[in-house]
Amino acid sequence: MAGLTTGGPNVDVGLLYEVNGAARRAPAWLDTAVSLAGEYGILLALVLLVLWCWRGARRQDELAATESFTALVWAPLAAGLALLVNVPLRELVGRQRPFHQHEGLQVLDPGWGAGLGNTEFSFVSGHTTVAMALGVGLFVANRKLGVLGIGLALVEGLCRVYMGVNYPTDVIGGLALGTAVVLVLAPLALALLNPVVRSVAGSRRFGRLVRAAGRARPLPVDLAPPRTPPAGRRPQDKDLAA
């Protein structure tokens, strides 16, 4: 195995040791928090962010709600598709996990550090790919929440390097793959999904998935409809009586 890289030409390995080296100096509680966030927490936060965006999208007018819901459906589909694309890509590149190639790494994920002989390849980072696909898909539906989602995806990548389970270039590849799948296929995917979402929106049973039930708004005073006179009495009777 290669020893500790201190300044050679391999910037990727150098950055790996720099970021992962912080785990040795950090308190145990921080290492645990980063490990949980990088393995489960950030992906869960992104899913909750998508649900929060869906909650707000349902309150829009019908056209905007349909477009937002279509984009939100595409986000998890794109994440799953990107993960499928990553399977043959990993086999093609065949890059081993960094702790199999370099000594002195602080591996925070117990599953990888327990010496179980796991030979899963490293490039590209699957966690980062899914996180970025969800973040960019969320950006298509809602710009503000999408920026937050993309930020979480970047943090996910940093966590994976900090944990010692991915190289920085694994993370960069995951960010690129997640973004490419969402944006390149978005026109076709949204065109195919939009009629389906419109059908769901028009359904009595499932329509509320797309748009919340509208509430009747009181009419302004000057627009209030005229009162209907009682039966048998004509409107001009009041004028004659006066």
C-alpha atoms as one frame of an Amber mdcrd trajectory, in Angstrom:
protein
   0.000   0.000   0.000   1.076   3.552  -0.613   2.248   5.572   2.329   1.036
   8.953   3.439   1.100  11.466   0.602   2.607  14.756   1.740   2.947  16.790
  -1.435   3.337  14.618  -4.502   1.722  15.239  -7.858  -1.410  13.279  -6.976
  -3.667  16.123  -5.871  -6.614  13.752  -5.475  -4.853  11.650  -2.833  -3.399
  14.739  -1.192  -6.857  16.278  -0.750  -8.148  12.964   0.545  -5.574  12.949
   3.330  -6.122  16.628   4.101  -9.896  16.305   4.499  -9.861  12.890   6.139
  -7.064  13.993   8.460  -9.506  16.350  10.161 -11.304  13.265  11.482  -8.289
  12.415  13.620  -8.258  15.837  15.242 -12.035  16.146  15.673 -13.925  14.973
  18.770 -15.605  11.587  18.602 -19.099  13.065  18.624 -18.325  15.109  15.488
 -16.997  12.060  13.655 -20.158  10.174  14.557 -22.355  13.055  13.394 -20.529
  13.338  10.060 -20.692   9.579   9.539 -24.454   9.488  10.164 -25.033  12.538
   7.993 -22.935  11.192   5.132 -24.527   7.761   5.216 -28.197   8.545   5.878
 -28.899  12.040   7.228 -28.355  14.264   4.205 -30.258  11.971   1.857 -33.144
  11.928   4.340 -33.010  15.721   4.567 -33.235  15.961   0.775 -36.274  13.693
   0.696 -37.940  15.843   3.357 -37.047  18.943   1.333 -38.754  17.468  -1.725
 -41.868  16.748   0.372 -41.810  20.292   1.749 -41.603  21.666  -1.778 -44.541
  19.461  -2.798 -46.568  20.830   0.120 -46.021  24.368  -1.063 -46.531  23.550
  -4.740 -50.043  22.234  -4.047 -51.109  25.729  -2.997 -50.322  27.276  -6.370
 -52.708  27.769  -9.263 -53.475  24.702 -11.340 -50.915  25.285 -14.092 -48.027
  26.104 -11.722 -48.943  23.237  -9.399 -48.936  20.783 -12.296 -45.539  21.932
 -13.537 -44.004  21.837 -10.055 -45.433  18.405  -9.289 -44.106  17.070 -12.596
 -40.608  18.297 -11.738 -40.836  16.824  -8.238 -41.796  13.443  -9.675 -38.827
  13.626 -12.032 -36.347  14.356  -9.212 -36.456  10.912  -7.506 -36.827   9.153
 -10.856 -33.686  10.890 -12.090 -31.854   9.961  -8.890 -32.745   6.301  -9.392
 -31.749   6.435 -13.055 -28.414   8.065 -12.200 -27.762   5.307  -9.680 -28.449
   2.696 -12.368 -26.069   4.439 -14.767 -23.437   4.374 -12.044 -23.501   0.568
 -11.796 -21.811  -0.199 -15.155 -19.672   2.934 -14.788 -18.160   1.604 -11.574
 -17.439  -1.737 -13.163 -15.850  -0.050 -16.162 -13.534   2.165 -14.105 -12.905
  -0.433 -11.389 -11.443   1.964  -8.840 -10.940   0.470  -5.379 -12.013   2.267
  -2.225  -9.253   4.589  -0.958  -8.666   2.654   2.274  -7.733  -0.401   0.177
  -5.034   1.629  -1.573  -3.663   4.014   1.055  -2.581   3.629   4.654  -3.305
   5.993   7.495  -6.909   6.845   6.634  -9.474   7.303   9.364 -12.460   5.288
   8.107 -15.565   6.406   9.960 -18.147   4.093   8.439 -18.040   0.846  10.465
 -19.228  -1.159   7.481 -16.152  -0.204   5.495 -13.656  -0.156   8.329 -14.475
  -3.554   9.808 -12.300  -5.452   7.335 -15.201  -7.362   5.855 -13.494  -7.677
   2.501 -15.954  -5.399   0.758 -14.681  -4.830  -2.768 -17.271  -2.311  -3.939
 -15.708   0.177  -6.309 -15.364   3.836  -5.494 -15.900   5.854  -8.693 -18.347
   7.468  -8.812 -19.785   8.162  -5.356 -23.297   6.756  -5.310 -24.385   8.819
  -2.301 -23.212  12.031  -3.939 -24.842  11.087  -7.250 -28.244  10.558  -5.636
 -27.931  13.691  -3.504 -27.032  15.891  -6.463 -29.783  14.443  -8.655 -32.345
  15.230  -5.947 -30.908  18.701  -5.457 -30.889  19.609  -9.149 -34.319  18.043
  -9.665 -35.581  20.155  -6.778 -34.020  23.217  -8.423 -36.085  22.569 -11.548
 -39.233  22.712  -9.413 -38.268  25.482  -7.000 -35.202  27.718  -7.342 -34.816
  28.658  -3.672 -35.252  25.170  -2.269 -33.169  23.819  -5.136 -30.183  25.947
  -4.141 -30.491  24.543  -0.625 -30.718  21.023  -2.039 -27.606  21.485  -4.171
 -25.800  22.828  -1.109 -26.735  19.678   0.810 -25.396  17.576  -2.066 -22.051
  19.378  -1.839 -21.959  18.714   1.898 -22.739  15.048   1.181 -19.679  14.823
  -1.041 -17.487  16.451   1.590 -18.758  14.012   4.197 -17.862  11.029   2.004
 -14.268  12.233   1.691 -14.115  13.060   5.409 -15.296   9.521   6.169 -12.457
   8.092   4.084 -14.692   6.075   1.757 -14.359   8.187  -1.427 -11.714  10.173
  -3.241 -12.478  13.828  -4.062 -12.723  12.910  -7.751 -15.306  10.262  -6.861
 -17.389  13.062  -5.411 -16.835  15.356  -8.406 -17.901  12.521 -10.694 -21.039
  11.985  -8.617 -21.930  15.672  -8.764 -21.457  15.693 -12.529 -23.381  12.469
 -13.109 -26.348  13.516 -10.979 -26.533  16.908 -12.671 -26.184  15.502 -16.187
 -28.909  12.888 -15.811 -31.401  15.429 -14.460 -30.752  18.244 -16.930 -30.026
  16.302 -20.116 -33.086  14.096 -19.815 -35.373  16.709 -18.237 -37.024  17.959
 -21.483 -38.026  14.459 -22.564 -38.939  13.296 -19.064 -41.085  16.333 -18.270
 -42.830  16.086 -21.643 -43.728  12.461 -20.927 -44.706  13.011 -17.304 -46.774
  16.151 -17.803 -49.821  14.451 -19.430 -49.815  11.829 -16.672 -49.713  14.487
 -13.973 -52.513  16.405 -15.703 -54.642  13.270 -15.659 -53.938  12.790 -11.973
 -54.775  16.448 -11.308 -58.142  16.015 -13.015 -59.000  12.897 -11.041 -61.495
  13.228  -8.205 -59.704  10.627  -6.130 -56.072  11.650  -6.650 -56.377  15.269
  -7.728 -55.335  16.577  -4.307 -51.911  15.028  -4.771 -51.230  17.748  -7.336
 -53.254  20.679  -6.025 -54.913  21.381  -2.701 -58.667  21.879  -2.689 -59.429
  25.553  -3.348 -61.129  27.637  -0.712 -63.987  29.927  -1.607 -62.982  33.555
  -1.128 -65.575  36.160   0.020 -66.484  38.619  -2.664 -65.599  42.298  -2.114
 -68.478  44.499  -0.988 -68.697  46.338  -4.294 -68.815  43.075  -6.197 -71.397
  41.378  -4.010 -74.247  39.952  -6.101 -77.627  41.761  -5.856 -80.130  40.313
  -3.497 -82.952  38.361  -5.068 -86.313  39.928  -4.168 -88.825  37.711  -2.384
 -91.138  35.641  -4.515 -94.173  37.525  -5.700 -92.612  40.924  -5.222 -91.110
  42.914  -8.062 -88.049  45.166  -7.570 -90.028  48.276  -8.582 -92.568  47.738
  -5.797 -90.147  49.298  -3.337 -89.801  52.392  -5.541 -93.587  52.735  -5.896
 -94.017  52.426  -2.149 -91.570  55.224  -1.613
